[in-house]
Short mmCIF file of C-alpha atoms in Angstrom, two decimals:
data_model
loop_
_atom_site.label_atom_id
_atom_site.label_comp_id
_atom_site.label_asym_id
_atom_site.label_seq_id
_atom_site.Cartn_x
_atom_site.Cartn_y
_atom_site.Cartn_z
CA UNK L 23 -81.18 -62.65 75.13
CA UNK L 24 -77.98 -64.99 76.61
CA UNK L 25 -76.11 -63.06 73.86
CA UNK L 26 -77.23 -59.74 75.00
CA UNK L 27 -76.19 -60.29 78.60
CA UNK L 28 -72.71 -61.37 77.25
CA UNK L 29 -71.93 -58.40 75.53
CA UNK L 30 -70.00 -55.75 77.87
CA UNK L 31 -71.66 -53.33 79.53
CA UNK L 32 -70.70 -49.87 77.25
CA UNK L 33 -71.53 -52.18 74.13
CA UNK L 34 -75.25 -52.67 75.87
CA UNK L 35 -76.00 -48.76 76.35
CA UNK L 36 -74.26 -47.82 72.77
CA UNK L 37 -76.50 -50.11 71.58
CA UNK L 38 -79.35 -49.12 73.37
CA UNK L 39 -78.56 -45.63 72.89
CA UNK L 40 -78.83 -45.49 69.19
CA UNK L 41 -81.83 -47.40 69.48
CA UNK L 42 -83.32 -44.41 71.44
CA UNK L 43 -81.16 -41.60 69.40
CA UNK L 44 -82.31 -42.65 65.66
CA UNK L 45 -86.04 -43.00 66.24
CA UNK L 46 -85.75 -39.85 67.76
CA UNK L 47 -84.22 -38.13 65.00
CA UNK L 48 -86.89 -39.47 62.99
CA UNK L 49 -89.75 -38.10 64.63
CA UNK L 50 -88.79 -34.98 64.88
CA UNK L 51 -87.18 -34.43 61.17
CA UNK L 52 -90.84 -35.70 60.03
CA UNK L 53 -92.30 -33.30 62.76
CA UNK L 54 -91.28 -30.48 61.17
CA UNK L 55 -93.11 -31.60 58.27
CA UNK L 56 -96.05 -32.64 60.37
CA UNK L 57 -96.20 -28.99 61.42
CA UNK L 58 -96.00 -27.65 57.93
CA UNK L 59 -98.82 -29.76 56.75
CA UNK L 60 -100.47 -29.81 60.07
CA UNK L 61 -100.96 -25.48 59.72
CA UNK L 62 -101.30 -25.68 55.98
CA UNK L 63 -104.27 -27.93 55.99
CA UNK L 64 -105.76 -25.51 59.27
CA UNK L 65 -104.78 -22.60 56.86
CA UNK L 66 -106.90 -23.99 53.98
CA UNK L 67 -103.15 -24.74 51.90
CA UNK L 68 -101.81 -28.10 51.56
CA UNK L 69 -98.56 -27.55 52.74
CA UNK L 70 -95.51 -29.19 51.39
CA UNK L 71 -96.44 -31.92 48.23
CA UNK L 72 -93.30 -31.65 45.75
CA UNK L 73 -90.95 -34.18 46.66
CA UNK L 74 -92.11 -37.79 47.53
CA UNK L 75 -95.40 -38.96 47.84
CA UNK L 76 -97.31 -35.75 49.33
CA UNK L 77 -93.91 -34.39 49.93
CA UNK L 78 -92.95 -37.04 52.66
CA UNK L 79 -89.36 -36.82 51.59
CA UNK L 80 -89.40 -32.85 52.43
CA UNK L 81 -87.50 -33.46 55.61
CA UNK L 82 -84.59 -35.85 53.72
CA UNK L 83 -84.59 -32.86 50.80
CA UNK L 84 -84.40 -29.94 53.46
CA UNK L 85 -81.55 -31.79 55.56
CA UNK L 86 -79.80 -31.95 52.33
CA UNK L 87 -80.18 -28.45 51.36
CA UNK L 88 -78.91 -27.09 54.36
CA UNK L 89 -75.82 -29.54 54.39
CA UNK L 90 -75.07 -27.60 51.49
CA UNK L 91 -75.61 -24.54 52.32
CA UNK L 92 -72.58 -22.29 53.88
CA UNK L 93 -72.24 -21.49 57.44
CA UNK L 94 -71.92 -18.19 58.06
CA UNK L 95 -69.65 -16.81 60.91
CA UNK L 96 -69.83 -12.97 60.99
CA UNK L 97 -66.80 -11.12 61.21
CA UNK L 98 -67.57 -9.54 64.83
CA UNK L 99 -68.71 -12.66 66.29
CA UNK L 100 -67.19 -14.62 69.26
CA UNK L 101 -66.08 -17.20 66.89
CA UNK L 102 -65.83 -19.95 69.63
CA UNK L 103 -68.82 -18.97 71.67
CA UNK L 104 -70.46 -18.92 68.36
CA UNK L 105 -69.81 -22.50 67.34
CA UNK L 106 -70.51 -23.79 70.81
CA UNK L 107 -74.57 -22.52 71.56
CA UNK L 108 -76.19 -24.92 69.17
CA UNK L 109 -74.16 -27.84 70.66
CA UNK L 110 -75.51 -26.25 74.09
CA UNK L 111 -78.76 -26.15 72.93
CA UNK L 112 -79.10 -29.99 71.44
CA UNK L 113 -76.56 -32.25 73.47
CA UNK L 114 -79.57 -31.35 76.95
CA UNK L 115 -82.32 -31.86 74.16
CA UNK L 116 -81.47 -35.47 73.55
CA UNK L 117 -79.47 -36.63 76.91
CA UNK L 118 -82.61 -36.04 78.93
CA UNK L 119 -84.28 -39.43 76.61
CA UNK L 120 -81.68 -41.62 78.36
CA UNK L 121 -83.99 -41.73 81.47
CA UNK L 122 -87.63 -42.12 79.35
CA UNK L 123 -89.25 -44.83 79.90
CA UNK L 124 -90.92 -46.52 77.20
CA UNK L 125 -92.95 -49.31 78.62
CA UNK L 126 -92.90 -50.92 81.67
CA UNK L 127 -88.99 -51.84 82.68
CA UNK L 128 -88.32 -50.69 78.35
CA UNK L 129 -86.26 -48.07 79.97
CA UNK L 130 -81.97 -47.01 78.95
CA UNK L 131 -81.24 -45.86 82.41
CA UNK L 132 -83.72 -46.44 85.69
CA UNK L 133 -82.24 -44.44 87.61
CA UNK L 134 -84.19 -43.00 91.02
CA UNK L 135 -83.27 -39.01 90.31
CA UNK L 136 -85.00 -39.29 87.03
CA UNK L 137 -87.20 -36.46 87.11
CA UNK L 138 -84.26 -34.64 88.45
CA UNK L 139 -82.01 -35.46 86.05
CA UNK L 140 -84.82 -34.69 83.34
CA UNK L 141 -85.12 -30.87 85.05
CA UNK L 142 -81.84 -30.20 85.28
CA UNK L 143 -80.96 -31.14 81.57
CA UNK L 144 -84.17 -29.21 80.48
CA UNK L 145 -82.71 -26.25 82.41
CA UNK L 146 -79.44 -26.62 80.60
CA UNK L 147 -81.33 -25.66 76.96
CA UNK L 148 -81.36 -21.46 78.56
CA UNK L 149 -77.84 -21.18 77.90
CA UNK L 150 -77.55 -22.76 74.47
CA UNK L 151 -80.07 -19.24 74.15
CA UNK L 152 -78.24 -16.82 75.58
CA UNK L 153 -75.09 -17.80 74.51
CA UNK L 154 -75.99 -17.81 70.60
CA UNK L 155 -77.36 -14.61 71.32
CA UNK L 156 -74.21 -13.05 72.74
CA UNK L 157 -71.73 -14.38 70.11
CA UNK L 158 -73.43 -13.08 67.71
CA UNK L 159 -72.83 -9.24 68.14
CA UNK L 160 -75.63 -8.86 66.91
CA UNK L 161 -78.47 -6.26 67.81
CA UNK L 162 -81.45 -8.91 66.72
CA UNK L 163 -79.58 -11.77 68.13
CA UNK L 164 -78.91 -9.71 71.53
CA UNK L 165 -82.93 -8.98 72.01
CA UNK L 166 -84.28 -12.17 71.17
CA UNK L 167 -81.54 -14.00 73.93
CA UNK L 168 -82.36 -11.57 75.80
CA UNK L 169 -86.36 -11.90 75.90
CA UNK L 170 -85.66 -15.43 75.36
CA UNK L 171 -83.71 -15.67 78.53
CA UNK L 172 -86.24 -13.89 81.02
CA UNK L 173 -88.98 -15.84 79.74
CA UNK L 174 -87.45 -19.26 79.86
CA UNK L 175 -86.53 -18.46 83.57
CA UNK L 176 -90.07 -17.17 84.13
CA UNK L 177 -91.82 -20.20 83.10
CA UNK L 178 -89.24 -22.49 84.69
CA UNK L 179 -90.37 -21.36 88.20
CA UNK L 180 -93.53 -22.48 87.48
CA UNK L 181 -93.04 -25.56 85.64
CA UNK L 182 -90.62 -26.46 88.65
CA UNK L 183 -93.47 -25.84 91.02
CA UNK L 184 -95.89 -27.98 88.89
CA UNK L 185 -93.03 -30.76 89.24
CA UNK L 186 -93.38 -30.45 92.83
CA UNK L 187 -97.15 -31.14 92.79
CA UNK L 188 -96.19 -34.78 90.49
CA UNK L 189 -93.79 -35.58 93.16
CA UNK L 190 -96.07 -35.24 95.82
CA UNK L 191 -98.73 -37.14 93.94
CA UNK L 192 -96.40 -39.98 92.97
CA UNK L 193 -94.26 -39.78 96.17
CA UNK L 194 -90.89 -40.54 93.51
CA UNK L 195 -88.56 -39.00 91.18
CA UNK L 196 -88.49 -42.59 89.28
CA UNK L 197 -90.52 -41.83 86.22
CA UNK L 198 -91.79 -45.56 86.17
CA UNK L 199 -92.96 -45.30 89.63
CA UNK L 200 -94.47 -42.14 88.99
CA UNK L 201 -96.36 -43.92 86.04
CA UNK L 202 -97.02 -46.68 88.07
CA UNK L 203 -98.66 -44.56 90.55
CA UNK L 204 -101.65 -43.65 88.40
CA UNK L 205 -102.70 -46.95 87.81
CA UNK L 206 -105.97 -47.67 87.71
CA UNK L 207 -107.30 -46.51 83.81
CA UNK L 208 -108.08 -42.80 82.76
CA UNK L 209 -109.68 -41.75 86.12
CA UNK L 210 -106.56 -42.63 87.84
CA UNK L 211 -104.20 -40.36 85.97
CA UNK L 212 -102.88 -37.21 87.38
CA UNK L 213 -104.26 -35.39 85.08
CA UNK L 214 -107.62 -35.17 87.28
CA UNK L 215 -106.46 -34.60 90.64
CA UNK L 216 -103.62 -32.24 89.15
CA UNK L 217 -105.82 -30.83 86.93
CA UNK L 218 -104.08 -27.38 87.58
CA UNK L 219 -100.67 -28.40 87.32
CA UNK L 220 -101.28 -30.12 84.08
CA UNK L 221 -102.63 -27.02 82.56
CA UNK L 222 -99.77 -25.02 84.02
CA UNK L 223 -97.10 -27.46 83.30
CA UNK L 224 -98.26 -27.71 79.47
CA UNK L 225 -98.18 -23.96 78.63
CA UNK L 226 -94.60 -23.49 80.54
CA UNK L 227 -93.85 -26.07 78.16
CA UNK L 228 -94.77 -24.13 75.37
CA UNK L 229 -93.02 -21.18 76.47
CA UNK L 230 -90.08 -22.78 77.32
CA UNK L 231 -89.64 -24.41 73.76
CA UNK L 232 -90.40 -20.18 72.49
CA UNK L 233 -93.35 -21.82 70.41
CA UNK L 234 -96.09 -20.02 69.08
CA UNK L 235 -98.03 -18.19 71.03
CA UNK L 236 -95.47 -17.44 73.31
CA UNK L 237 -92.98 -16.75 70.39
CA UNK L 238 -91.69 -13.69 71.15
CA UNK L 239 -88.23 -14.57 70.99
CA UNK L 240 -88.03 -15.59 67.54
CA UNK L 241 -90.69 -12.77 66.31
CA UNK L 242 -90.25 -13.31 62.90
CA UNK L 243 -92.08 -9.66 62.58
CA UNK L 244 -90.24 -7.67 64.36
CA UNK L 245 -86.55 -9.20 65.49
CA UNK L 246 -86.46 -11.36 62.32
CA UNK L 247 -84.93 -14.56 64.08
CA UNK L 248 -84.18 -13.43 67.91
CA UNK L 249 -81.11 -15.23 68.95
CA UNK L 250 -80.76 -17.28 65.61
CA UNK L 251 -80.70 -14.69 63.34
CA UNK L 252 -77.12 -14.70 62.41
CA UNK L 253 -76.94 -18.81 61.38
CA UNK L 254 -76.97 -20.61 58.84
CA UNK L 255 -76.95 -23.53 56.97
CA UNK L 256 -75.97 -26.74 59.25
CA UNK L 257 -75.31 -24.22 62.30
CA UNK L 258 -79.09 -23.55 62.19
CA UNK L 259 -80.29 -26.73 61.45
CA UNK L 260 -78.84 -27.43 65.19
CA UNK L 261 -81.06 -25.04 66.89
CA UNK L 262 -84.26 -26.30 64.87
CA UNK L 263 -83.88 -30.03 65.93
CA UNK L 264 -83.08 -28.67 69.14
CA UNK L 265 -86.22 -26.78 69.60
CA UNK L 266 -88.10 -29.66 67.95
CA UNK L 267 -86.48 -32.62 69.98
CA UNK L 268 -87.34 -30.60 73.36
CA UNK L 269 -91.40 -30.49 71.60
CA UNK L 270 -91.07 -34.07 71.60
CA UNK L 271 -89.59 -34.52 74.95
CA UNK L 272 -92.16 -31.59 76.86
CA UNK L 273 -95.12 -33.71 74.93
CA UNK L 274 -93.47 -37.22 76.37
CA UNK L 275 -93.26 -36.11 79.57
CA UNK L 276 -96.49 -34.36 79.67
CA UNK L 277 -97.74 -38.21 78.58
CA UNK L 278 -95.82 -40.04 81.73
CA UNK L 279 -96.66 -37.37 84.65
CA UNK L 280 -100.18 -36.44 83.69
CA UNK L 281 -101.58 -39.33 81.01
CA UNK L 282 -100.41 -42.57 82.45
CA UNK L 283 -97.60 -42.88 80.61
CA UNK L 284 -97.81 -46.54 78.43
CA UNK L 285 -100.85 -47.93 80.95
CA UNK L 286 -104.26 -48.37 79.24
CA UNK L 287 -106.83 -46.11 79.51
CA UNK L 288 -109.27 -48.64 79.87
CA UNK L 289 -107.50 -50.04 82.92
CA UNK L 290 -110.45 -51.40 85.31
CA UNK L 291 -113.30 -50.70 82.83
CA UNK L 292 -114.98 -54.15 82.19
CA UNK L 293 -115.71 -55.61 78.30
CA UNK L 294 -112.99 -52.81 76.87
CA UNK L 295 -110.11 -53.83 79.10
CA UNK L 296 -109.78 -57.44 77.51
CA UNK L 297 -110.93 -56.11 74.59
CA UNK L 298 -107.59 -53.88 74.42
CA UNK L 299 -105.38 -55.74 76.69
CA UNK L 300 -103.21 -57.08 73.57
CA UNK L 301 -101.88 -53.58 72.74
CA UNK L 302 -98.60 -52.96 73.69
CA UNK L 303 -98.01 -50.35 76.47
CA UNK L 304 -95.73 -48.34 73.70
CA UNK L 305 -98.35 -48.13 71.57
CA UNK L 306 -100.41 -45.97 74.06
CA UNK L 307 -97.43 -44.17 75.23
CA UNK L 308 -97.16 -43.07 71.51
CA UNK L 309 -100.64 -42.31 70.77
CA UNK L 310 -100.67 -39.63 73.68
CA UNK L 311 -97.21 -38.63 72.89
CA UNK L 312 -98.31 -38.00 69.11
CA UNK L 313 -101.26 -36.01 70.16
CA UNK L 314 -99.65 -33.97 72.59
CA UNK L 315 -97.07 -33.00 69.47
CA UNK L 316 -100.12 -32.43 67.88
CA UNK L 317 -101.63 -29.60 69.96
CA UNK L 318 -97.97 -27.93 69.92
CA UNK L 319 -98.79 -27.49 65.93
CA UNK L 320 -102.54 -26.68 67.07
CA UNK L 321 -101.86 -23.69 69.24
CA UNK L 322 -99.52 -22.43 66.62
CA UNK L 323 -101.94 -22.56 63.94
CA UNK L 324 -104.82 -20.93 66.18
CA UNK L 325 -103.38 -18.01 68.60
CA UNK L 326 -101.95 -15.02 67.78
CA UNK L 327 -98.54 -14.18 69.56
CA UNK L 328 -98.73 -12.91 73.15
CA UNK L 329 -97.20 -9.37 73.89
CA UNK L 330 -94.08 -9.50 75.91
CA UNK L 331 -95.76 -7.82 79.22
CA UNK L 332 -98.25 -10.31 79.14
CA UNK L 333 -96.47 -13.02 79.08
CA UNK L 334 -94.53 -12.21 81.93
CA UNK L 335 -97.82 -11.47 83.88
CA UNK L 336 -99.17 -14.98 83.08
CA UNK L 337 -95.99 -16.91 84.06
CA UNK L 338 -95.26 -14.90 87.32
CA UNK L 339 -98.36 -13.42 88.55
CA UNK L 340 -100.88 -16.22 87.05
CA UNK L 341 -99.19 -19.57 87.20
CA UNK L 342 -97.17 -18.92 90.25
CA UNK L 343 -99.69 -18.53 92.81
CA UNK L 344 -101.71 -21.25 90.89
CA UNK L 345 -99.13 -23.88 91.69
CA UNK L 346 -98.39 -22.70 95.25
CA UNK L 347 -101.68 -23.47 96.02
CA UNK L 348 -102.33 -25.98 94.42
CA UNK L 349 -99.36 -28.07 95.57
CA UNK L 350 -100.77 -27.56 99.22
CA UNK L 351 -103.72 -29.09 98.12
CA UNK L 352 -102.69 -31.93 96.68
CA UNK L 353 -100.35 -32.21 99.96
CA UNK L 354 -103.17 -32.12 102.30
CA UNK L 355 -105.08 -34.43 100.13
CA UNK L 356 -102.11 -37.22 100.19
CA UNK L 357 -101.91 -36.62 103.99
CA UNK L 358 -105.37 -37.35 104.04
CA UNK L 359 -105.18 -40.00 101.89
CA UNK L 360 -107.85 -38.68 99.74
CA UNK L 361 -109.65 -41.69 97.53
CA UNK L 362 -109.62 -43.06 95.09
CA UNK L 363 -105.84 -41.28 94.27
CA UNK L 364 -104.24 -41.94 97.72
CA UNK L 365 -106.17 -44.94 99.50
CA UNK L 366 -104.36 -46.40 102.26
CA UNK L 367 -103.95 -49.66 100.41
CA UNK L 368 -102.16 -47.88 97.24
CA UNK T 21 -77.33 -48.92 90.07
CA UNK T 22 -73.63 -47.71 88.09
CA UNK T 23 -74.52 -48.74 85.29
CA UNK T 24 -77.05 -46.64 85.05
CA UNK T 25 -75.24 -43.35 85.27
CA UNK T 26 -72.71 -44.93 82.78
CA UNK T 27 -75.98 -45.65 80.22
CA UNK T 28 -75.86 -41.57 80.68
CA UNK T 29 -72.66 -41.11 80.02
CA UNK T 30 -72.59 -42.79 76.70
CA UNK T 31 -75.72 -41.43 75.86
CA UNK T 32 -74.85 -37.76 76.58
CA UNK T 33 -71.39 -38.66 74.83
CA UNK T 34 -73.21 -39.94 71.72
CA UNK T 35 -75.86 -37.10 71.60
CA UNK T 36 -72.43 -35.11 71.81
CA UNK T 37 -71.29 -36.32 68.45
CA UNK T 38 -74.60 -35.80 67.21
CA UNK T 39 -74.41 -32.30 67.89
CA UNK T 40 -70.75 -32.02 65.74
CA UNK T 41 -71.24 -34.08 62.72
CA UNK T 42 -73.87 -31.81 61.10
CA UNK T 43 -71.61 -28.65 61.49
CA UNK T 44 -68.84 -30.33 60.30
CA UNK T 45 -70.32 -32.08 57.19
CA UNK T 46 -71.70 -28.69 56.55
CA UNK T 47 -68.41 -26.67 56.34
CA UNK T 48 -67.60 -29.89 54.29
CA UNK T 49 -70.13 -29.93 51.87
CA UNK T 50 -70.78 -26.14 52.12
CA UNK T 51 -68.83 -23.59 50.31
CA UNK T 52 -67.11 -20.87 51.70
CA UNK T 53 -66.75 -17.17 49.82
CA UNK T 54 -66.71 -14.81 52.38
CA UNK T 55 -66.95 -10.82 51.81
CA UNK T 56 -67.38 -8.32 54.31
CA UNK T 57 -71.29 -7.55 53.51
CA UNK T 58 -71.98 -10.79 53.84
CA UNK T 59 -70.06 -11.05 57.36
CA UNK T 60 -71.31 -8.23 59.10
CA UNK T 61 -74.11 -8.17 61.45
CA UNK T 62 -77.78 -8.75 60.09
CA UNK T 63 -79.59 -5.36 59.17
CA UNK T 64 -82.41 -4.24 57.38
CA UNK T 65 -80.85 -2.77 53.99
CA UNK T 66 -78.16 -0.15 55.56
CA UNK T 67 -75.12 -0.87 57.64
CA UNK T 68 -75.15 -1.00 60.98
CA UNK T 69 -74.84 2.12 62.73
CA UNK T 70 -74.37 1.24 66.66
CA UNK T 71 -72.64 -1.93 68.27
CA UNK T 72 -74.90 -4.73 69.55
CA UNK T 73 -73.63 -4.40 73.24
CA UNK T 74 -75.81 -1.94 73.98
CA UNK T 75 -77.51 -1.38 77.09
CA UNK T 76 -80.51 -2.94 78.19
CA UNK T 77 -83.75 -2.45 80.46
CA UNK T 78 -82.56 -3.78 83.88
CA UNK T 79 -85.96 -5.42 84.50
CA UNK T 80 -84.37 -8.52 82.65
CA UNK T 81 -81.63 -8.33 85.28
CA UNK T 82 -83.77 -8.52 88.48
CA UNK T 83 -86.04 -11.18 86.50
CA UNK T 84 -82.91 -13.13 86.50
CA UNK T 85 -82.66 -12.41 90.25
CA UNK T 86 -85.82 -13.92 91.19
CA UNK T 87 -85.18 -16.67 89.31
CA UNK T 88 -82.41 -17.95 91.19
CA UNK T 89 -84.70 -17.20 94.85
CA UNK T 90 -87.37 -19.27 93.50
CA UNK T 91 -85.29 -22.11 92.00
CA UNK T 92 -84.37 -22.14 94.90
CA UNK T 93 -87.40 -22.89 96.76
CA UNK T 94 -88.42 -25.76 94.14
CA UNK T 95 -84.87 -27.54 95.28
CA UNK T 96 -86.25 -27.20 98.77
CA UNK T 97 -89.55 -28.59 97.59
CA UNK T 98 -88.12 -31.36 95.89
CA UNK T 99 -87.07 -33.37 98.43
CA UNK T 100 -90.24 -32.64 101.02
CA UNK T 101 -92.21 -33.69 97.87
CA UNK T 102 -91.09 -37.38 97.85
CA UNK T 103 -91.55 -38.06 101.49
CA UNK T 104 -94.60 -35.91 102.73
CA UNK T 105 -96.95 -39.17 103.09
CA UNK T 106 -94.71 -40.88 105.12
CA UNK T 107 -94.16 -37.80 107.38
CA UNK T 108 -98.02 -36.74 107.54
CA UNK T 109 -99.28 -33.38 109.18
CA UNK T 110 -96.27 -32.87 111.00
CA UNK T 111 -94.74 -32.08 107.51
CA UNK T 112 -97.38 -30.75 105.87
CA UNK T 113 -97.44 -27.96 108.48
CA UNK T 114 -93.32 -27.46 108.29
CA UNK T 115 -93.81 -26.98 104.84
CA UNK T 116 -97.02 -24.98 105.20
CA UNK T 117 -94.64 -22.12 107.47
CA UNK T 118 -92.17 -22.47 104.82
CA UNK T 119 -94.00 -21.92 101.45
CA UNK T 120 -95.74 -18.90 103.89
CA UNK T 121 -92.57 -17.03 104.42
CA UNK T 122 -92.50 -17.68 100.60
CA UNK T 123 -95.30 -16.20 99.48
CA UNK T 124 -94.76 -12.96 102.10
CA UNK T 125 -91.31 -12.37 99.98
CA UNK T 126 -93.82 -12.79 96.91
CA UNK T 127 -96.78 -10.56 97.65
CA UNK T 128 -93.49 -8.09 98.77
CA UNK T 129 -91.91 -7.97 94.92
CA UNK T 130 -95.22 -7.89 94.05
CA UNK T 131 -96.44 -5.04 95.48
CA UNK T 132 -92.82 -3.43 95.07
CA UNK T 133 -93.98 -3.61 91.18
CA UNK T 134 -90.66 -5.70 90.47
CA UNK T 135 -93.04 -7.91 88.44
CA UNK T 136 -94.56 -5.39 86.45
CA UNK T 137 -93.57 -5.15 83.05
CA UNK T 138 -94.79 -2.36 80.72
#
């Protein structure tokens, strides 16, 4: 510890970093193979088993394949623009963990904007999109930004608007305070009073990462890749941990706004509160952040893709006035100080 | 309180490097025979018989539009959001007003079918 205080500030948060960055990497390289055993098994298949021990090396052998593999850059493309989207779409992907916290102070940067920083970085991921989907000259790339790009918007409005309602409820952009607001055990979680919200904030989370069902922008079917059609090898291994890093991060913070974050959920109940009181606040913070990344795979493997005109309908003319209203609610019901959420004493 | 913004700064410069290393050990490790067929745009089987910037339905255009009003609003929100216990009814009802003029512009572009989509 005396050491660690010694070493210079930079040193600290390089250090720190990495030990948030590598993790990271890890989860979501064996996420993808999560999903692909995940669907097989809900398929009736058993997915990947080849390499390693029920193919748990697949991710290592994939990352090696595509390493490889040569990266195509088409002859009509914006060469630069080209080369730049999947850096768009990753460096936002993993600079919003700086601000996660982990446990209770376990956190890189505690900064009081947090779940502005988190939005705006989030917000960033559109253009990574768009951009890909320009440089490539291509017609497939072109519809798939496109479509990508209108829905992403879309559902931003109302995840934004489901962000207001957790401010409100929390009274703080700090994500630890806004954890530490729902103390109290499972009752206490927004998840109850923002019931709504939570519902709202989850699916713009899926549409926002273009997963299954709200795919549309990928449609494998009918615009073979969308916006990634025309990439390969290493280039397109960019946009997958991309779109698999931001799973990770909409099922984390779906965990610390809604879920309680790393508090137990037996918080207040009597003989299973001591009985659980030794497990680390990570641990819990995991276990909902796992299963979260679990339903991601869940929906995929269970709905069929949405047709582009109703997906617009749901995000603007379903979830929008949902969250309007809601956030009054919720307003009038911290004004009120409405029990046992908002008590005076809290 | 710095030091927080410079944990950022490392970390967004770190998850920068991230994002170059695998496209640069790729074009590495990779090889590199290029012919026209294979550079040309993606297409089912024939070649390509019309340029990708093409026109396109202008519904995505004023989708972008509304966007921006709305994003808009949630900045306003944002800030109303942290305080509105300590400023009670008095801003509940501000806010109330506000998010009504809102929701007139809404149930406008609503009716004005600029959210329909077919």
């Amino acid at each position: 510890m005396e050491l660690w205080s010694l070493l210079p500030v930079p040193v600290q948060s390089l250090i720190a970093t990495v030990l948030i960055i590598l993790p990271l990497l890890g989860v979501v390289a064996w996420y993808t193979y999560a999903e692909r055993k995940v669907i097989g098994y809900m398929q009736v298949r058993i997915g990947p088993n080849r390499v390693g021990w029920r193919g748990l090396l697949q991710p290592i052998a994939d990352a090696l394949k595509l390493m490889m593999k040569e990266i195509i850059i088409p002859t009509q493309a914006n060469k630069q623009l080209f080369l730049i989207a999947p850096m768009i779409s990753i460096i936002p992907a993993l600079a919003a963990w700086a601000v996660i916290p982990f446990d209770a102070g376990l956190v890189l940067a505690d900064i009081n904007a947090g779940l502005l920083y988190v939005l705006a970085m989030t917000s960033l991921g559109v253009y990574g999109v768009i951009i890909a989907g320009w440089a490539s000259n291509s017609k497939y790339a072109f519809l798939g930004s496109l479509r990508a790009a209108a829905q992403i918007v879309a559902y931003e409005i109302a995840m934004g608007f489901a962000l207001v309602g957790v401010l409100v409820a929390a009274g703080s952009l700090n994500f630890s305070a806004i954890v530490m607001a729902q103390q109290g055990g499972v009752w206490h979680w927004f998840w109850l009073p923002l019931l709504p919200l939570f519902g709202v904030y989850y699916i713009s989370g899926v549409a926002e990462t273009n997963r299954a069902p709200f795919d549309v922008a990928e449609g494998e079917s009918e615009i073979v890749a969308g916006f990634h059609v025309e990439y390969s090898g290493m280039a397109f291994a960019i946009f997958f941990l991309a779109e698999y890093a931001n799973m990770v991060l909409i099922a984390m913070l779906t965990t610390l706004m809604f879920f309680g974050g790393w508090l137990s959920p037996f918080q207040g109940i009597p003989v299973l509160e001591s009985l659980f009181a030794g497990v680390p606040g990570i641990i819990w913070l995991l276990i909902k952040t796992f299963f979260f990344m679990f339903t991601f795979l869940w929906l995929r493997a269970t709905f069929p893709r949405y047709r582009y005109d109703q997906i617009m309908r749901l995000g603007w003319k379903v979830f929008i006035p949902i969250t309007i209203v809601w956030i009054l609610v919720v307003a009038l019901a911290v004004v009120f100080e409405v029990s046992p959420w908002w008590s005076a004493t809290a | 309180m710095l030091d927080n913004y410079l944990h950022i700064l490392i970390f967004i410069l770190v998850a920068s490097l991230i994002s170059i290393a695998p496209p640069i050990l790729g074009s590495l490790l990779g090889p590199r025979r290029a012919y026209a067929e294979k550079d040309s745009p993606y297409e089912c089987g024939f070649a390509a018989f019309e340029n990708a910037r093409m026109q396109f339905d202008v519904r995505y255009y004023l989708v972008a539009i509304l966007f921006i009003v709305f994003d808009l609003e949630i900045a306003f929100l944002f800030p109303w959001a942290i305080v509105v216990k300590e400023l009670g009814m008095a801003g509940f009802m501000a806010m109330f007003v506000f998010l009504g003029i809102l929701v007139v512009g809404f149930i406008y572009e609503w009716k004005k079918g600029a959210l329909e989509w077919e």
